[in-house]
Short mmCIF file of C-alpha atoms and ligand atoms in Angstrom, two decimals:
data_model
loop_
_atom_site.label_atom_id
_atom_site.label_comp_id
_atom_site.label_asym_id
_atom_site.label_seq_id
_atom_site.Cartn_x
_atom_site.Cartn_y
_atom_site.Cartn_z
CA MET A 8 110.40 88.82 101.00
CA ASP A 9 110.24 91.85 103.49
CA TYR A 10 107.72 94.54 102.87
CA LYS A 11 105.95 97.09 104.97
CA LEU A 12 102.59 99.05 104.36
CA ARG A 13 102.20 102.77 104.31
CA GLU A 14 99.37 104.88 103.93
CA CYS A 15 98.22 106.03 100.89
CA SER A 16 97.51 109.66 99.85
CA LEU A 17 96.15 111.25 96.62
CA ASN A 18 99.65 111.76 95.36
CA ASP A 19 99.83 107.98 94.63
CA LEU A 20 97.27 108.25 92.18
CA GLU A 21 99.83 108.10 89.29
CA PHE A 22 101.62 105.04 90.89
CA ILE A 23 98.34 103.36 91.18
CA LEU A 24 97.26 103.93 87.64
CA ASN A 25 100.55 102.54 86.65
CA LEU A 26 100.03 99.57 88.70
CA LYS A 27 96.67 98.86 87.20
CA THR A 28 97.73 99.29 83.66
CA LEU A 29 100.71 96.99 84.28
CA GLY A 30 98.52 94.15 86.20
CA MET A 31 94.77 94.57 85.45
CA LYS A 32 94.33 96.37 81.83
CA TRP A 33 94.37 93.12 80.35
CA TYR A 34 91.06 91.96 81.88
CA ILE A 35 89.67 95.40 82.38
CA GLU A 36 89.74 95.81 78.91
CA LYS A 37 87.85 92.21 78.29
CA ILE A 38 85.32 93.28 80.56
CA TYR A 39 84.49 97.03 80.35
CA GLY A 40 87.00 98.06 77.63
CA TRP A 41 90.19 100.02 78.80
CA ASP A 42 89.96 104.00 78.75
CA TYR A 43 92.65 105.52 80.72
CA GLU A 44 90.85 108.72 81.36
CA ILE A 45 87.86 106.74 82.81
CA GLN A 46 90.24 104.51 84.70
CA LYS A 47 92.08 107.61 86.17
CA GLN A 48 88.61 109.20 87.24
CA LEU A 49 87.47 105.67 88.85
CA THR A 50 90.45 105.38 90.81
CA LEU A 51 90.39 109.40 91.96
CA ASN A 52 86.92 108.38 93.19
CA GLU A 53 88.14 105.18 94.76
CA LEU A 54 91.13 107.06 96.71
CA ASN A 55 88.64 109.76 97.65
CA LYS A 56 86.18 107.29 99.32
CA ASN A 57 88.53 104.37 100.54
CA LEU A 58 91.71 106.05 101.36
CA LYS A 59 91.84 105.06 104.94
CA ASP A 60 91.70 101.55 103.80
CA MET A 61 94.27 101.74 100.94
CA LYS A 62 97.92 101.05 101.66
CA ILE A 63 101.19 100.97 99.44
CA ILE A 64 103.23 97.87 99.53
CA VAL A 65 107.04 99.01 100.08
CA VAL A 66 109.83 96.76 99.60
CA ASP A 67 113.12 98.58 100.25
CA GLY A 68 111.91 101.58 100.41
CA GLN A 69 110.58 101.13 96.86
CA ASP A 70 106.60 101.52 96.25
CA VAL A 71 106.03 98.15 94.61
CA GLY A 72 102.18 97.48 95.02
CA ILE A 73 98.64 98.66 96.51
CA THR A 74 96.27 96.65 98.78
CA THR A 75 92.82 97.93 99.98
CA PHE A 76 91.23 96.06 103.04
CA SER A 77 88.06 97.16 104.60
CA GLU A 78 85.95 96.52 107.56
CA ASN A 79 82.22 96.26 107.18
CA ASN A 80 79.56 95.36 109.94
CA ASP A 81 80.02 91.47 109.50
CA TYR A 82 82.54 91.02 106.98
CA TYR A 83 86.03 92.31 105.78
CA GLU A 84 86.65 92.69 101.98
CA VAL A 85 89.99 92.63 100.36
CA GLY A 86 89.33 95.08 97.26
CA LEU A 87 92.24 95.77 95.56
CA ILE A 88 95.45 93.95 95.44
CA VAL A 89 98.04 94.55 92.90
CA VAL A 90 101.93 93.66 92.98
CA HIS A 91 104.22 95.15 90.49
CA PRO A 92 105.61 92.46 88.04
CA ASP A 93 109.10 92.90 88.82
CA TYR A 94 108.09 91.91 92.78
CA GLN A 95 105.47 89.04 91.59
CA ASN A 96 105.97 85.49 92.67
CA LYS A 97 107.99 86.30 95.67
CA GLY A 98 105.21 85.58 98.53
CA ILE A 99 104.25 89.32 99.01
CA ALA A 100 100.43 88.85 98.20
CA SER A 101 100.26 85.67 100.09
CA SER A 102 101.86 87.00 103.04
CA ILE A 103 99.32 90.19 103.07
CA LEU A 104 96.33 88.02 102.49
CA ARG A 105 97.46 85.69 105.38
CA GLU A 106 97.56 88.72 107.73
CA TYR A 107 94.31 89.71 106.70
CA ILE A 108 92.88 86.37 107.27
CA LYS A 109 94.49 86.35 110.76
CA ILE A 110 92.68 89.77 111.46
CA ALA A 111 89.40 88.17 110.13
CA THR A 112 89.76 84.72 112.12
CA ASN A 113 90.63 86.80 115.23
CA ASN A 114 87.19 88.92 114.89
CA LYS A 115 85.35 85.84 113.61
CA LYS A 116 84.10 87.56 110.82
CA ARG A 117 83.75 86.65 107.05
CA ILE A 118 86.29 87.70 104.67
CA ILE A 119 85.41 88.14 100.92
CA ILE A 120 87.51 88.82 97.78
CA LYS A 121 86.37 88.80 93.98
CA THR A 122 88.45 88.32 90.94
CA TYR A 123 88.05 88.24 86.96
CA LYS A 124 86.88 84.64 86.16
CA GLU A 125 90.23 84.13 84.00
CA ASN A 126 92.30 85.75 86.46
CA PRO A 127 94.96 83.01 87.57
CA ALA A 128 94.82 85.03 91.34
CA GLN A 129 92.19 82.79 92.29
CA LYS A 130 94.51 79.74 92.74
CA LEU A 131 96.19 81.69 95.11
CA TYR A 132 93.08 82.77 96.88
CA ALA A 133 92.09 79.26 97.02
CA ARG A 134 95.33 77.86 98.35
CA LEU A 135 94.85 80.33 101.22
CA GLY A 136 91.61 78.67 102.00
CA PHE A 137 89.14 80.94 100.19
CA ASN A 138 85.93 79.12 98.78
CA VAL A 139 83.79 79.99 95.89
CA TYR A 140 80.44 81.09 97.02
CA LYS A 141 79.14 83.04 93.78
CA ILE A 142 80.11 83.12 90.24
CA ASP A 143 78.63 85.79 87.65
CA GLU A 144 79.21 86.51 84.04
CA THR A 145 82.53 88.26 84.66
CA HIS A 146 83.52 87.43 88.19
CA ILE A 147 84.32 84.75 90.52
CA TYR A 148 83.70 85.52 94.34
CA LEU A 149 85.27 83.82 97.32
CA GLU A 150 85.10 83.93 101.11
CA ILE A 151 86.38 82.20 103.93
CA ILE A 152 83.54 81.84 106.85
CA PHE A 153 84.36 81.39 110.61
CA ASN A 154 81.43 80.50 112.40
C1 COA B 229 97.61 88.62 91.89
C2 COA B 229 98.85 89.24 92.38
C3 COA B 229 98.60 90.45 93.46
C4 COA B 229 99.55 88.05 93.54
O1 COA B 229 100.69 88.70 93.89
P1 COA B 229 102.18 87.93 94.30
O2 COA B 229 103.04 88.74 95.30
O3 COA B 229 102.91 87.92 93.12
O4 COA B 229 101.71 86.85 94.91
P2 COA B 229 102.50 85.35 95.83
O5 COA B 229 103.94 85.50 95.16
O6 COA B 229 102.24 85.58 97.01
O7 COA B 229 101.68 84.19 94.77
C5 COA B 229 102.18 83.92 93.65
C6 COA B 229 100.52 83.45 93.09
O8 COA B 229 99.86 84.53 92.40
C7 COA B 229 99.08 84.10 91.28
N1 COA B 229 99.82 84.75 90.21
C8 COA B 229 101.11 85.06 89.85
N2 COA B 229 101.26 85.98 88.72
C9 COA B 229 99.99 86.10 88.36
C10 COA B 229 99.55 87.37 87.81
N3 COA B 229 100.31 87.99 86.60
N4 COA B 229 98.22 87.72 87.94
C11 COA B 229 97.51 87.19 88.62
N5 COA B 229 97.84 86.10 89.28
C12 COA B 229 99.00 85.78 89.29
C13 COA B 229 99.50 82.62 90.84
O9 COA B 229 98.48 81.99 91.70
C14 COA B 229 100.86 82.47 91.82
O10 COA B 229 100.78 81.10 92.26
P3 COA B 229 101.53 79.99 91.53
O11 COA B 229 103.16 80.28 91.93
O12 COA B 229 100.91 78.80 91.91
O13 COA B 229 101.25 80.18 90.00
C15 COA B 229 99.91 89.60 91.40
O14 COA B 229 100.09 88.58 90.66
C16 COA B 229 99.14 90.79 90.52
O15 COA B 229 99.41 92.07 91.03
N6 COA B 229 98.68 90.48 89.51
C17 COA B 229 97.90 91.48 88.89
C18 COA B 229 96.87 92.37 89.32
C19 COA B 229 95.72 91.22 89.78
O16 COA B 229 95.22 90.32 89.00
N7 COA B 229 95.38 91.34 91.10
C20 COA B 229 94.11 90.67 91.75
C21 COA B 229 92.97 91.36 91.48
S1 COA B 229 91.40 90.36 92.43
#
């Protein structure tokens, strides 16, 4: 499915919160408990801190998801990737992640992503070549290394 990425702004706060409610509430609830106002504040903090790395996923002019990709000294990190349920399983996240992996490959930098232990998303990450390098009580941490 064709998609575009557009710059994110503070006006996207409600959209992102809705996506988090639809896609992430089930596990945030299990790990930390779900409080909408706390999530709103955390998302606002994230927007203020990482705005340049956050992109809205757009299909046919419709906002359908959010992705965060940041470059650090010696690695890249996929921070957030959420696709609206109506647009899931159409290959959007795979395609975006392949682009990120390509950037990391070209720059010969490690790329990392983490997810909740019970999140089926880890199958997708494994399929794209990510390997587990750490597991803690709640999360599984995956990487691709290029050297
Ligand atoms: C994970 C997610 C971004 C994948 O986006 P997508 O565009 O649907 O992904 P693709 O179509 O490229 O790939 C589909 C794969 O995603 C995974 N997936 C499907 N539905 C999922 C869901 N509700 N939650 C998590 N992963 C899911 C599966 O591994 C699936 O592969 P499968 O067909 O072998 O089961 C999307 O499902 C989502 O937004 N989930 C909720 C938020 C989330 O968990 N984000 C990841 C946090 S680290």
